[in-house]
PDB file of N, CA, C and O in Angstrom:
ATOM      1  N   PRO A 245    -113.445 -31.053 -66.328  1.00 40.00           N
ATOM      2  CA  PRO A 245    -114.232 -30.801 -67.368  1.00 40.00           C
ATOM      3  C   PRO A 245    -115.486 -30.049 -66.973  1.00 40.00           C
ATOM      4  O   PRO A 245    -116.151 -30.893 -65.923  1.00 40.00           O
ATOM      5  N   LEU A 246    -116.030 -29.626 -67.672  1.00 46.00           N
ATOM      6  CA  LEU A 246    -117.295 -28.906 -67.414  1.00 46.00           C
ATOM      7  C   LEU A 246    -118.689 -29.369 -68.306  1.00 46.00           C
ATOM      8  O   LEU A 246    -118.383 -29.738 -69.247  1.00 46.00           O
ATOM      9  N   THR A 247    -119.624 -30.016 -67.229  1.00 51.00           N
ATOM     10  CA  THR A 247    -120.814 -30.914 -68.270  1.00 51.00           C
ATOM     11  C   THR A 247    -121.771 -29.937 -67.894  1.00 51.00           C
ATOM     12  O   THR A 247    -122.094 -29.402 -66.582  1.00 51.00           O
ATOM     13  N   LEU A 248    -122.588 -30.016 -68.875  1.00 51.00           N
ATOM     14  CA  LEU A 248    -124.043 -29.164 -68.473  1.00 51.00           C
ATOM     15  C   LEU A 248    -125.209 -29.955 -69.267  1.00 51.00           C
ATOM     16  O   LEU A 248    -125.032 -30.544 -69.761  1.00 51.00           O
ATOM     17  N   PRO A 249    -126.195 -29.965 -68.530  1.00 53.00           N
ATOM     18  CA  PRO A 249    -127.255 -30.719 -68.966  1.00 53.00           C
ATOM     19  C   PRO A 249    -127.985 -30.135 -70.214  1.00 53.00           C
ATOM     20  O   PRO A 249    -127.768 -28.765 -70.395  1.00 53.00           O
ATOM     21  N   LEU A 250    -128.185 -30.802 -71.200  1.00 58.00           N
ATOM     22  CA  LEU A 250    -128.920 -30.347 -72.470  1.00 58.00           C
ATOM     23  C   LEU A 250    -130.590 -30.923 -72.550  1.00 58.00           C
ATOM     24  O   LEU A 250    -130.693 -32.137 -72.293  1.00 58.00           O
ATOM     25  N   PRO A 251    -131.283 -30.193 -72.551  1.00 60.00           N
ATOM     26  CA  PRO A 251    -131.515 -28.685 -73.098  1.00 60.00           C
ATOM     27  C   PRO A 251    -130.923 -27.739 -72.055  1.00 60.00           C
ATOM     28  O   PRO A 251    -131.244 -28.362 -70.810  1.00 60.00           O
ATOM     29  N   LEU A 252    -130.376 -26.570 -72.131  1.00 57.00           N
ATOM     30  CA  LEU A 252    -129.939 -25.980 -70.990  1.00 57.00           C
ATOM     31  C   LEU A 252    -131.249 -25.210 -70.473  1.00 57.00           C
ATOM     32  O   LEU A 252    -132.137 -24.853 -70.980  1.00 57.00           O
ATOM     33  N   PRO A 253    -131.224 -25.164 -69.036  1.00 58.00           N
ATOM     34  CA  PRO A 253    -132.185 -24.467 -68.491  1.00 58.00           C
ATOM     35  C   PRO A 253    -132.151 -23.061 -68.588  1.00 58.00           C
ATOM     36  O   PRO A 253    -130.861 -22.723 -68.793  1.00 58.00           O
ATOM     37  N   LEU A 254    -132.943 -22.454 -68.886  1.00 60.00           N
ATOM     38  CA  LEU A 254    -132.946 -20.738 -68.644  1.00 60.00           C
ATOM     39  C   LEU A 254    -133.776 -20.166 -67.713  1.00 60.00           C
ATOM     40  O   LEU A 254    -134.939 -20.677 -67.396  1.00 60.00           O
ATOM     41  N   PRO A 255    -133.280 -19.344 -66.861  1.00 60.00           N
ATOM     42  CA  PRO A 255    -132.168 -18.289 -66.784  1.00 60.00           C
ATOM     43  C   PRO A 255    -130.542 -19.476 -66.415  1.00 60.00           C
ATOM     44  O   PRO A 255    -130.981 -20.668 -65.490  1.00 60.00           O
ATOM     45  N   LEU A 256    -129.645 -19.241 -67.056  1.00 56.00           N
ATOM     46  CA  LEU A 256    -128.781 -19.915 -66.747  1.00 56.00           C
ATOM     47  C   LEU A 256    -127.983 -19.767 -65.545  1.00 56.00           C
ATOM     48  O   LEU A 256    -127.900 -18.401 -65.198  1.00 56.00           O
ATOM     49  N   PRO A 257    -127.590 -20.723 -64.952  1.00 54.00           N
ATOM     50  CA  PRO A 257    -126.887 -20.363 -63.395  1.00 54.00           C
ATOM     51  C   PRO A 257    -125.600 -19.770 -64.054  1.00 54.00           C
ATOM     52  O   PRO A 257    -124.689 -20.166 -64.770  1.00 54.00           O
ATOM     53  N   LEU A 258    -125.402 -18.453 -63.577  1.00 50.00           N
ATOM     54  CA  LEU A 258    -124.523 -17.819 -63.953  1.00 50.00           C
ATOM     55  C   LEU A 258    -123.140 -17.574 -62.476  1.00 50.00           C
ATOM     56  O   LEU A 258    -123.681 -17.464 -61.292  1.00 50.00           O
ATOM     57  N   PRO A 259    -122.029 -17.598 -62.646  1.00 51.00           N
ATOM     58  CA  PRO A 259    -120.950 -17.551 -63.773  1.00 51.00           C
ATOM     59  C   PRO A 259    -120.931 -18.779 -64.313  1.00 51.00           C
ATOM     60  O   PRO A 259    -120.991 -19.814 -63.729  1.00 51.00           O
ATOM     61  N   LEU A 260    -120.679 -18.753 -65.816  1.00 51.00           N
ATOM     62  CA  LEU A 260    -120.490 -20.073 -66.434  1.00 51.00           C
ATOM     63  C   LEU A 260    -119.348 -19.885 -67.399  1.00 51.00           C
ATOM     64  O   LEU A 260    -119.556 -19.522 -68.256  1.00 51.00           O
ATOM     65  N   PRO A 261    -118.389 -20.293 -66.910  1.00 51.00           N
ATOM     66  CA  PRO A 261    -116.979 -20.032 -67.861  1.00 51.00           C
ATOM     67  C   PRO A 261    -117.022 -20.918 -69.083  1.00 51.00           C
ATOM     68  O   PRO A 261    -116.661 -22.191 -68.888  1.00 51.00           O
ATOM     69  N   LEU A 262    -117.310 -20.894 -70.328  1.00 55.00           N
ATOM     70  CA  LEU A 262    -117.277 -21.326 -71.149  1.00 55.00           C
ATOM     71  C   LEU A 262    -116.539 -20.694 -72.465  1.00 55.00           C
ATOM     72  O   LEU A 262    -116.703 -19.328 -72.493  1.00 55.00           O
ATOM     73  N   PRO A 263    -115.720 -21.264 -73.218  1.00 64.00           N
ATOM     74  CA  PRO A 263    -115.270 -20.623 -74.593  1.00 64.00           C
ATOM     75  C   PRO A 263    -116.373 -20.226 -75.355  1.00 64.00           C
ATOM     76  O   PRO A 263    -117.315 -20.530 -75.499  1.00 64.00           O
ATOM     77  N   ARG A 264    -116.222 -19.138 -75.929  1.00 66.00           N
ATOM     78  CA  ARG A 264    -117.145 -18.189 -76.504  1.00 66.00           C
ATOM     79  C   ARG A 264    -117.687 -19.020 -77.674  1.00 66.00           C
ATOM     80  O   ARG A 264    -119.193 -18.928 -77.908  1.00 66.00           O
ATOM     81  N   SER A 265    -116.990 -19.682 -78.606  1.00 73.00           N
ATOM     82  CA  SER A 265    -117.722 -20.665 -79.712  1.00 73.00           C
ATOM     83  C   SER A 265    -118.636 -21.548 -79.026  1.00 73.00           C
ATOM     84  O   SER A 265    -119.539 -22.119 -79.350  1.00 73.00           O
ATOM     85  N   ILE A 266    -117.873 -22.129 -77.972  1.00 79.00           N
ATOM     86  CA  ILE A 266    -119.190 -23.058 -77.312  1.00 79.00           C
ATOM     87  C   ILE A 266    -120.234 -22.536 -76.813  1.00 79.00           C
ATOM     88  O   ILE A 266    -121.448 -22.886 -76.883  1.00 79.00           O
ATOM     89  N   ALA A 267    -119.981 -21.495 -76.078  1.00 80.00           N
ATOM     90  CA  ALA A 267    -121.402 -20.392 -75.596  1.00 80.00           C
ATOM     91  C   ALA A 267    -122.200 -20.398 -76.635  1.00 80.00           C
ATOM     92  O   ALA A 267    -123.465 -20.836 -76.626  1.00 80.00           O
ATOM     93  N   CYS A 268    -121.719 -19.968 -77.448  1.00 84.00           N
ATOM     94  CA  CYS A 268    -122.513 -19.607 -78.944  1.00 84.00           C
ATOM     95  C   CYS A 268    -123.546 -20.702 -79.282  1.00 84.00           C
ATOM     96  O   CYS A 268    -124.704 -20.421 -79.171  1.00 84.00           O
ATOM     97  N   GLN A 269    -122.785 -22.024 -79.503  1.00 82.00           N
ATOM     98  CA  GLN A 269    -123.263 -23.163 -79.867  1.00 82.00           C
ATOM     99  C   GLN A 269    -124.605 -23.471 -78.944  1.00 82.00           C
ATOM    100  O   GLN A 269    -125.625 -24.071 -79.082  1.00 82.00           O
ATOM    101  N   LEU A 270    -124.543 -23.486 -77.527  1.00 83.00           N
ATOM    102  CA  LEU A 270    -125.144 -24.045 -76.637  1.00 83.00           C
ATOM    103  C   LEU A 270    -126.506 -23.156 -76.608  1.00 83.00           C
ATOM    104  O   LEU A 270    -127.580 -23.612 -76.861  1.00 83.00           O
ATOM    105  N   PHE A 271    -126.287 -21.495 -76.715  1.00 85.00           N
ATOM    106  CA  PHE A 271    -127.309 -20.840 -76.722  1.00 85.00           C
ATOM    107  C   PHE A 271    -128.395 -21.163 -78.149  1.00 85.00           C
ATOM    108  O   PHE A 271    -129.305 -20.967 -77.971  1.00 85.00           O
ATOM    109  N   LYS A 272    -127.532 -21.269 -79.308  1.00 85.00           N
ATOM    110  CA  LYS A 272    -128.299 -21.692 -80.254  1.00 85.00           C
ATOM    111  C   LYS A 272    -128.957 -23.033 -80.319  1.00 85.00           C
ATOM    112  O   LYS A 272    -130.316 -23.189 -80.759  1.00 85.00           O
ATOM    113  N   ARG A 273    -128.445 -24.009 -79.491  1.00 84.00           N
ATOM    114  CA  ARG A 273    -129.299 -25.491 -79.283  1.00 84.00           C
ATOM    115  C   ARG A 273    -130.634 -25.069 -78.421  1.00 84.00           C
ATOM    116  O   ARG A 273    -131.287 -26.017 -78.551  1.00 84.00           O
ATOM    117  N   ARG A 274    -130.363 -24.222 -77.669  1.00 84.00           N
ATOM    118  CA  ARG A 274    -131.439 -23.917 -76.911  1.00 84.00           C
ATOM    119  C   ARG A 274    -132.653 -23.066 -77.740  1.00 84.00           C
ATOM    120  O   ARG A 274    -133.492 -22.711 -77.150  1.00 84.00           O
ATOM    121  N   GLY A 275    -132.212 -22.802 -78.942  1.00 87.00           N
ATOM    122  CA  GLY A 275    -133.213 -21.777 -79.661  1.00 87.00           C
ATOM    123  C   GLY A 275    -133.003 -20.310 -79.534  1.00 87.00           C
ATOM    124  O   GLY A 275    -133.737 -19.663 -80.105  1.00 87.00           O
ATOM    125  N   CYS A 276    -131.814 -19.845 -78.945  1.00 87.00           N
ATOM    126  CA  CYS A 276    -131.838 -18.436 -79.316  1.00 87.00           C
ATOM    127  C   CYS A 276    -131.169 -18.051 -80.689  1.00 87.00           C
ATOM    128  O   CYS A 276    -130.385 -18.961 -80.962  1.00 87.00           O
ATOM    129  N   ARG A 277    -131.572 -16.640 -80.879  1.00 88.00           N
ATOM    130  CA  ARG A 277    -130.987 -16.174 -81.756  1.00 88.00           C
ATOM    131  C   ARG A 277    -129.828 -15.562 -81.516  1.00 88.00           C
ATOM    132  O   ARG A 277    -129.204 -14.723 -80.441  1.00 88.00           O
ATOM    133  N   VAL A 278    -128.253 -15.798 -82.052  1.00 89.00           N
ATOM    134  CA  VAL A 278    -126.801 -15.395 -81.557  1.00 89.00           C
ATOM    135  C   VAL A 278    -126.338 -14.421 -82.495  1.00 89.00           C
ATOM    136  O   VAL A 278    -126.257 -14.721 -83.545  1.00 89.00           O
ATOM    137  N   VAL A 279    -125.748 -13.288 -81.855  1.00 89.00           N
ATOM    138  CA  VAL A 279    -125.335 -12.175 -82.521  1.00 89.00           C
ATOM    139  C   VAL A 279    -123.879 -12.066 -81.666  1.00 89.00           C
ATOM    140  O   VAL A 279    -123.953 -11.983 -80.564  1.00 89.00           O
ATOM    141  N   GLY A 280    -122.834 -12.376 -82.585  1.00 87.00           N
ATOM    142  CA  GLY A 280    -121.671 -12.058 -81.960  1.00 87.00           C
ATOM    143  C   GLY A 280    -121.041 -11.009 -82.511  1.00 87.00           C
ATOM    144  O   GLY A 280    -121.162 -10.599 -83.800  1.00 87.00           O
ATOM    145  N   LEU A 281    -120.062 -10.452 -81.760  1.00 86.00           N
ATOM    146  CA  LEU A 281    -118.899  -9.302 -82.101  1.00 86.00           C
ATOM    147  C   LEU A 281    -117.442  -9.652 -82.281  1.00 86.00           C
ATOM    148  O   LEU A 281    -116.908 -10.715 -81.527  1.00 86.00           O
ATOM    149  N   CYS A 282    -116.823  -9.510 -83.447  1.00 85.00           N
ATOM    150  CA  CYS A 282    -115.796  -9.949 -83.569  1.00 85.00           C
ATOM    151  C   CYS A 282    -114.465  -8.675 -84.142  1.00 85.00           C
ATOM    152  O   CYS A 282    -115.502  -7.694 -84.541  1.00 85.00           O
ATOM    153  N   GLY A 283    -113.292  -8.947 -84.647  1.00 85.00           N
ATOM    154  CA  GLY A 283    -112.801  -8.073 -84.841  1.00 85.00           C
ATOM    155  C   GLY A 283    -112.362  -7.915 -86.598  1.00 85.00           C
ATOM    156  O   GLY A 283    -111.334  -7.241 -86.739  1.00 85.00           O
ATOM    157  N   SER A 284    -113.003  -8.560 -87.111  1.00 87.00           N
ATOM    158  CA  SER A 284    -112.864  -8.228 -88.861  1.00 87.00           C
ATOM    159  C   SER A 284    -113.892  -9.258 -89.634  1.00 87.00           C
ATOM    160  O   SER A 284    -114.746  -9.998 -88.975  1.00 87.00           O
ATOM    161  N   ALA A 285    -114.043  -8.648 -90.678  1.00 88.00           N
ATOM    162  CA  ALA A 285    -114.839  -9.101 -91.866  1.00 88.00           C
ATOM    163  C   ALA A 285    -114.808 -10.676 -91.979  1.00 88.00           C
ATOM    164  O   ALA A 285    -116.055 -11.050 -92.086  1.00 88.00           O
ATOM    165  N   GLU A 286    -113.644 -11.119 -92.355  1.00 89.00           N
ATOM    166  CA  GLU A 286    -113.262 -12.184 -92.459  1.00 89.00           C
ATOM    167  C   GLU A 286    -113.863 -13.230 -91.156  1.00 89.00           C
ATOM    168  O   GLU A 286    -114.508 -14.439 -91.391  1.00 89.00           O
ATOM    169  N   LYS A 287    -113.596 -12.817 -89.994  1.00 87.00           N
ATOM    170  CA  LYS A 287    -114.141 -13.529 -88.997  1.00 87.00           C
ATOM    171  C   LYS A 287    -115.483 -13.684 -88.909  1.00 87.00           C
ATOM    172  O   LYS A 287    -116.031 -14.679 -88.470  1.00 87.00           O
ATOM    173  N   ALA A 288    -116.225 -12.442 -89.198  1.00 87.00           N
ATOM    174  CA  ALA A 288    -117.585 -12.642 -89.284  1.00 87.00           C
ATOM    175  C   ALA A 288    -118.274 -13.370 -90.102  1.00 87.00           C
ATOM    176  O   ALA A 288    -118.994 -14.256 -89.849  1.00 87.00           O
ATOM    177  N   ALA A 289    -117.603 -13.259 -91.349  1.00 90.00           N
ATOM    178  CA  ALA A 289    -118.127 -14.402 -92.546  1.00 90.00           C
ATOM    179  C   ALA A 289    -118.114 -15.830 -91.897  1.00 90.00           C
ATOM    180  O   ALA A 289    -118.894 -16.600 -92.186  1.00 90.00           O
ATOM    181  N   TRP A 290    -116.804 -16.206 -91.268  1.00 86.00           N
ATOM    182  CA  TRP A 290    -116.551 -17.375 -90.979  1.00 86.00           C
ATOM    183  C   TRP A 290    -117.565 -17.893 -89.599  1.00 86.00           C
ATOM    184  O   TRP A 290    -118.026 -18.866 -89.834  1.00 86.00           O
ATOM    185  N   LEU A 291    -118.028 -16.891 -88.775  1.00 85.00           N
ATOM    186  CA  LEU A 291    -118.914 -17.134 -87.768  1.00 85.00           C
ATOM    187  C   LEU A 291    -120.317 -17.595 -88.434  1.00 85.00           C
ATOM    188  O   LEU A 291    -120.784 -18.389 -87.770  1.00 85.00           O
ATOM    189  N   VAL A 292    -120.607 -16.911 -89.415  1.00 89.00           N
ATOM    190  CA  VAL A 292    -122.076 -17.068 -89.846  1.00 89.00           C
ATOM    191  C   VAL A 292    -121.636 -18.385 -90.596  1.00 89.00           C
ATOM    192  O   VAL A 292    -122.952 -19.039 -90.735  1.00 89.00           O
ATOM    193  N   GLY A 293    -121.041 -18.400 -91.451  1.00 88.00           N
ATOM    194  CA  GLY A 293    -120.802 -19.457 -92.221  1.00 88.00           C
ATOM    195  C   GLY A 293    -120.671 -20.894 -91.480  1.00 88.00           C
ATOM    196  O   GLY A 293    -121.344 -21.795 -92.051  1.00 88.00           O
ATOM    197  N   ALA A 294    -120.077 -21.162 -90.852  1.00 84.00           N
ATOM    198  CA  ALA A 294    -119.820 -22.118 -89.449  1.00 84.00           C
ATOM    199  C   ALA A 294    -121.267 -22.280 -88.706  1.00 84.00           C
ATOM    200  O   ALA A 294    -120.947 -23.623 -88.485  1.00 84.00           O
ATOM    201  N   GLY A 295    -121.942 -21.493 -88.903  1.00 85.00           N
ATOM    202  CA  GLY A 295    -123.551 -21.727 -88.047  1.00 85.00           C
ATOM    203  C   GLY A 295    -123.107 -21.348 -86.512  1.00 85.00           C
ATOM    204  O   GLY A 295    -123.852 -21.946 -85.917  1.00 85.00           O
ATOM    205  N   ILE A 296    -122.123 -20.661 -86.175  1.00 84.00           N
ATOM    206  CA  ILE A 296    -121.960 -20.647 -84.628  1.00 84.00           C
ATOM    207  C   ILE A 296    -122.562 -19.605 -84.222  1.00 84.00           C
ATOM    208  O   ILE A 296    -123.060 -19.643 -83.246  1.00 84.00           O
ATOM    209  N   VAL A 297    -123.065 -18.578 -84.912  1.00 88.00           N
ATOM    210  CA  VAL A 297    -123.806 -17.411 -84.710  1.00 88.00           C
ATOM    211  C   VAL A 297    -124.794 -16.850 -86.067  1.00 88.00           C
ATOM    212  O   VAL A 297    -124.589 -17.642 -87.011  1.00 88.00           O
ATOM    213  N   ASP A 298    -125.826 -16.531 -85.456  1.00 91.00           N
ATOM    214  CA  ASP A 298    -126.790 -15.991 -86.574  1.00 91.00           C
ATOM    215  C   ASP A 298    -126.325 -14.978 -87.432  1.00 91.00           C
ATOM    216  O   ASP A 298    -127.020 -14.691 -88.606  1.00 91.00           O
ATOM    217  N   ARG A 299    -125.751 -13.739 -86.547  1.00 90.00           N
ATOM    218  CA  ARG A 299    -125.305 -12.919 -87.250  1.00 90.00           C
ATOM    219  C   ARG A 299    -124.122 -12.294 -86.526  1.00 90.00           C
ATOM    220  O   ARG A 299    -123.866 -12.633 -85.150  1.00 90.00           O
ATOM    221  N   ALA A 300    -123.066 -11.773 -87.064  1.00 89.00           N
ATOM    222  CA  ALA A 300    -122.017 -11.357 -86.558  1.00 89.00           C
ATOM    223  C   ALA A 300    -121.445 -10.153 -87.106  1.00 89.00           C
ATOM    224  O   ALA A 300    -121.677  -9.531 -88.108  1.00 89.00           O
ATOM    225  N   ILE A 301    -120.993  -9.289 -86.344  1.00 88.00           N
ATOM    226  CA  ILE A 301    -120.614  -7.629 -86.357  1.00 88.00           C
ATOM    227  C   ILE A 301    -119.454  -7.577 -86.275  1.00 88.00           C
ATOM    228  O   ILE A 301    -118.794  -7.550 -85.030  1.00 88.00           O
ATOM    229  N   ASP A 302    -118.797  -6.941 -87.175  1.00 88.00           N
ATOM    230  CA  ASP A 302    -117.332  -6.473 -86.837  1.00 88.00           C
ATOM    231  C   ASP A 302    -117.006  -5.462 -86.332  1.00 88.00           C
ATOM    232  O   ASP A 302    -117.526  -4.264 -86.837  1.00 88.00           O
ATOM    233  N   TYR A 303    -116.634  -5.342 -84.918  1.00 85.00           N
ATOM    234  CA  TYR A 303    -116.735  -3.848 -84.218  1.00 85.00           C
ATOM    235  C   TYR A 303    -115.728  -2.832 -84.581  1.00 85.00           C
ATOM    236  O   TYR A 303    -115.831  -1.873 -84.381  1.00 85.00           O
ATOM    237  N   LYS A 304    -114.851  -3.646 -85.583  1.00 87.00           N
ATOM    238  CA  LYS A 304    -113.674  -2.256 -85.766  1.00 87.00           C
ATOM    239  C   LYS A 304    -114.118  -1.848 -86.961  1.00 87.00           C
ATOM    240  O   LYS A 304    -113.849  -0.413 -87.604  1.00 87.00           O
ATOM    241  N   GLY A 305    -114.882  -2.496 -88.136  1.00 77.00           N
ATOM    242  CA  GLY A 305    -115.462  -2.061 -89.203  1.00 77.00           C
ATOM    243  C   GLY A 305    -116.654  -1.178 -89.456  1.00 77.00           C
ATOM    244  O   GLY A 305    -116.886  -0.924 -90.649  1.00 77.00           O
ATOM    245  N   ARG A 306    -117.420  -1.179 -88.339  1.00 74.00           N
ATOM    246  CA  ARG A 306    -118.664  -0.634 -88.548  1.00 74.00           C
ATOM    247  C   ARG A 306    -118.923   0.212 -87.478  1.00 74.00           C
ATOM    248  O   ARG A 306    -118.363   0.342 -86.363  1.00 74.00           O
ATOM    249  N   ASP A 307    -120.145   0.916 -87.793  1.00 81.00           N
ATOM    250  CA  ASP A 307    -120.595   1.650 -86.872  1.00 81.00           C
ATOM    251  C   ASP A 307    -121.296   0.766 -85.546  1.00 81.00           C
ATOM    252  O   ASP A 307    -122.652   0.418 -85.846  1.00 81.00           O
ATOM    253  N   LEU A 308    -120.741   0.554 -84.486  1.00 79.00           N
ATOM    254  CA  LEU A 308    -120.943  -0.705 -83.532  1.00 79.00           C
ATOM    255  C   LEU A 308    -122.091  -0.269 -83.120  1.00 79.00           C
ATOM    256  O   LEU A 308    -123.298  -0.646 -82.841  1.00 79.00           O
ATOM    257  N   ALA A 309    -122.562   1.140 -82.459  1.00 80.00           N
ATOM    258  CA  ALA A 309    -123.884   1.621 -81.807  1.00 80.00           C
ATOM    259  C   ALA A 309    -125.017   1.310 -82.613  1.00 80.00           C
ATOM    260  O   ALA A 309    -125.700   0.695 -82.295  1.00 80.00           O
ATOM    261  N   ARG A 310    -124.809   1.623 -83.874  1.00 83.00           N
ATOM    262  CA  ARG A 310    -125.887   1.670 -84.887  1.00 83.00           C
ATOM    263  C   ARG A 310    -126.215   0.212 -85.215  1.00 83.00           C
ATOM    264  O   ARG A 310    -127.374  -0.507 -85.104  1.00 83.00           O
ATOM    265  N   GLU A 311    -125.155  -0.752 -85.306  1.00 81.00           N
ATOM    266  CA  GLU A 311    -125.431  -1.961 -85.455  1.00 81.00           C
ATOM    267  C   GLU A 311    -126.102  -2.688 -84.443  1.00 81.00           C
ATOM    268  O   GLU A 311    -126.882  -3.581 -84.515  1.00 81.00           O
ATOM    269  N   LEU A 312    -125.535  -2.441 -83.400  1.00 79.00           N
ATOM    270  CA  LEU A 312    -126.279  -3.140 -81.851  1.00 79.00           C
ATOM    271  C   LEU A 312    -127.937  -2.335 -81.791  1.00 79.00           C
ATOM    272  O   LEU A 312    -128.620  -3.208 -80.930  1.00 79.00           O
ATOM    273  N   ALA A 313    -128.038  -1.404 -82.239  1.00 81.00           N
ATOM    274  CA  ALA A 313    -129.606  -0.616 -82.167  1.00 81.00           C
ATOM    275  C   ALA A 313    -130.493  -1.443 -82.784  1.00 81.00           C
ATOM    276  O   ALA A 313    -131.554  -1.293 -82.253  1.00 81.00           O
ATOM    277  N   GLU A 314    -129.647  -2.275 -83.781  1.00 80.00           N
ATOM    278  CA  GLU A 314    -131.083  -3.228 -84.415  1.00 80.00           C
ATOM    279  C   GLU A 314    -131.342  -4.285 -83.874  1.00 80.00           C
ATOM    280  O   GLU A 314    -132.182  -5.104 -84.194  1.00 80.00           O
ATOM    281  N   GLU A 315    -130.479  -4.760 -82.891  1.00 79.00           N
ATOM    282  CA  GLU A 315    -130.695  -6.083 -82.284  1.00 79.00           C
ATOM    283  C   GLU A 315    -131.230  -5.735 -80.602  1.00 79.00           C
ATOM    284  O   GLU A 315    -131.246  -4.742 -80.180  1.00 79.00           O
ATOM    285  N   ARG A 316    -132.266  -6.671 -80.241  1.00 78.00           N
ATOM    286  CA  ARG A 316    -133.253  -6.395 -79.201  1.00 78.00           C
ATOM    287  C   ARG A 316    -132.290  -8.042 -78.270  1.00 78.00           C
ATOM    288  O   ARG A 316    -132.411  -9.196 -78.689  1.00 78.00           O
ATOM    289  N   ALA A 317    -131.522  -7.521 -77.348  1.00 75.00           N
ATOM    290  CA  ALA A 317    -131.045  -8.744 -76.655  1.00 75.00           C
ATOM    291  C   ALA A 317    -131.662  -8.981 -75.377  1.00 75.00           C
ATOM    292  O   ALA A 317    -131.955  -8.102 -74.450  1.00 75.00           O
ATOM    293  N   GLU A 318    -131.797 -10.272 -74.910  1.00 74.00           N
ATOM    294  CA  GLU A 318    -132.650 -10.734 -73.705  1.00 74.00           C
ATOM    295  C   GLU A 318    -131.231 -11.216 -73.048  1.00 74.00           C
ATOM    296  O   GLU A 318    -131.370 -11.404 -71.556  1.00 74.00           O
ATOM    297  N   ILE A 319    -130.366 -11.557 -73.566  1.00 73.00           N
ATOM    298  CA  ILE A 319    -129.145 -12.351 -72.481  1.00 73.00           C
ATOM    299  C   ILE A 319    -127.867 -11.412 -73.425  1.00 73.00           C
ATOM    300  O   ILE A 319    -127.900 -11.692 -74.420  1.00 73.00           O
ATOM    301  N   TYR A 320    -126.962 -11.163 -72.517  1.00 72.00           N
ATOM    302  CA  TYR A 320    -125.758 -10.528 -72.868  1.00 72.00           C
ATOM    303  C   TYR A 320    -124.446 -11.712 -72.261  1.00 72.00           C
ATOM    304  O   TYR A 320    -124.814 -11.588 -71.096  1.00 72.00           O
ATOM    305  N   TRP A 321    -123.906 -11.703 -73.176  1.00 72.00           N
ATOM    306  CA  TRP A 321    -122.821 -12.782 -72.917  1.00 72.00           C
ATOM    307  C   TRP A 321    -121.607 -11.877 -72.879  1.00 72.00           C
ATOM    308  O   TRP A 321    -121.099 -11.842 -74.098  1.00 72.00           O
ATOM    309  N   ASP A 322    -120.486 -11.718 -72.206  1.00 67.00           N
ATOM    310  CA  ASP A 322    -119.265 -11.233 -72.365  1.00 67.00           C
ATOM    311  C   ASP A 322    -118.085 -11.887 -72.000  1.00 67.00           C
ATOM    312  O   ASP A 322    -117.728 -12.221 -70.713  1.00 67.00           O
ATOM    313  N   ASN A 323    -117.389 -12.436 -72.800  1.00 64.00           N
ATOM    314  CA  ASN A 323    -116.145 -13.171 -72.606  1.00 64.00           C
ATOM    315  C   ASN A 323    -114.975 -12.601 -73.165  1.00 64.00           C
ATOM    316  O   ASN A 323    -113.773 -13.234 -72.917  1.00 64.00           O
ATOM    317  N   ALA A 324    -114.950 -11.305 -73.521  1.00 64.00           N
ATOM    318  CA  ALA A 324    -113.908 -10.781 -73.959  1.00 64.00           C
ATOM    319  C   ALA A 324    -112.644 -10.723 -73.113  1.00 64.00           C
ATOM    320  O   ALA A 324    -112.371 -10.494 -71.977  1.00 64.00           O
ATOM    321  N   GLY A 325    -111.300 -11.208 -73.816  1.00 59.00           N
ATOM    322  CA  GLY A 325    -110.104 -10.704 -73.053  1.00 59.00           C
ATOM    323  C   GLY A 325    -109.784 -11.961 -72.086  1.00 59.00           C
ATOM    324  O   GLY A 325    -108.943 -12.267 -71.059  1.00 59.00           O
ATOM    325  N   LYS A 326    -110.588 -13.132 -72.005  1.00 50.00           N
ATOM    326  CA  LYS A 326    -110.616 -14.200 -71.272  1.00 50.00           C
ATOM    327  C   LYS A 326    -109.797 -15.565 -71.910  1.00 50.00           C
ATOM    328  O   LYS A 326    -110.131 -15.467 -73.062  1.00 50.00           O
TER     329      LYS A 326
END
């Protein structure tokens, strides 16, 4: 099992293999604003409603380039396909 000290030190030691929703929650606990990408409007609503992310973007139903241009990212986390 993976154990991490809380609060998390920044910058994080990488690579850090975590399931996506856990990674989002850990970053939120550290005070980060978390923006997640997902494949449906329903999942986007669930992610925000469950408090897992602050904002969710449906990459299939929106202009992703325009949506991401509105965000300023200091940390980029990619777990797609894992």
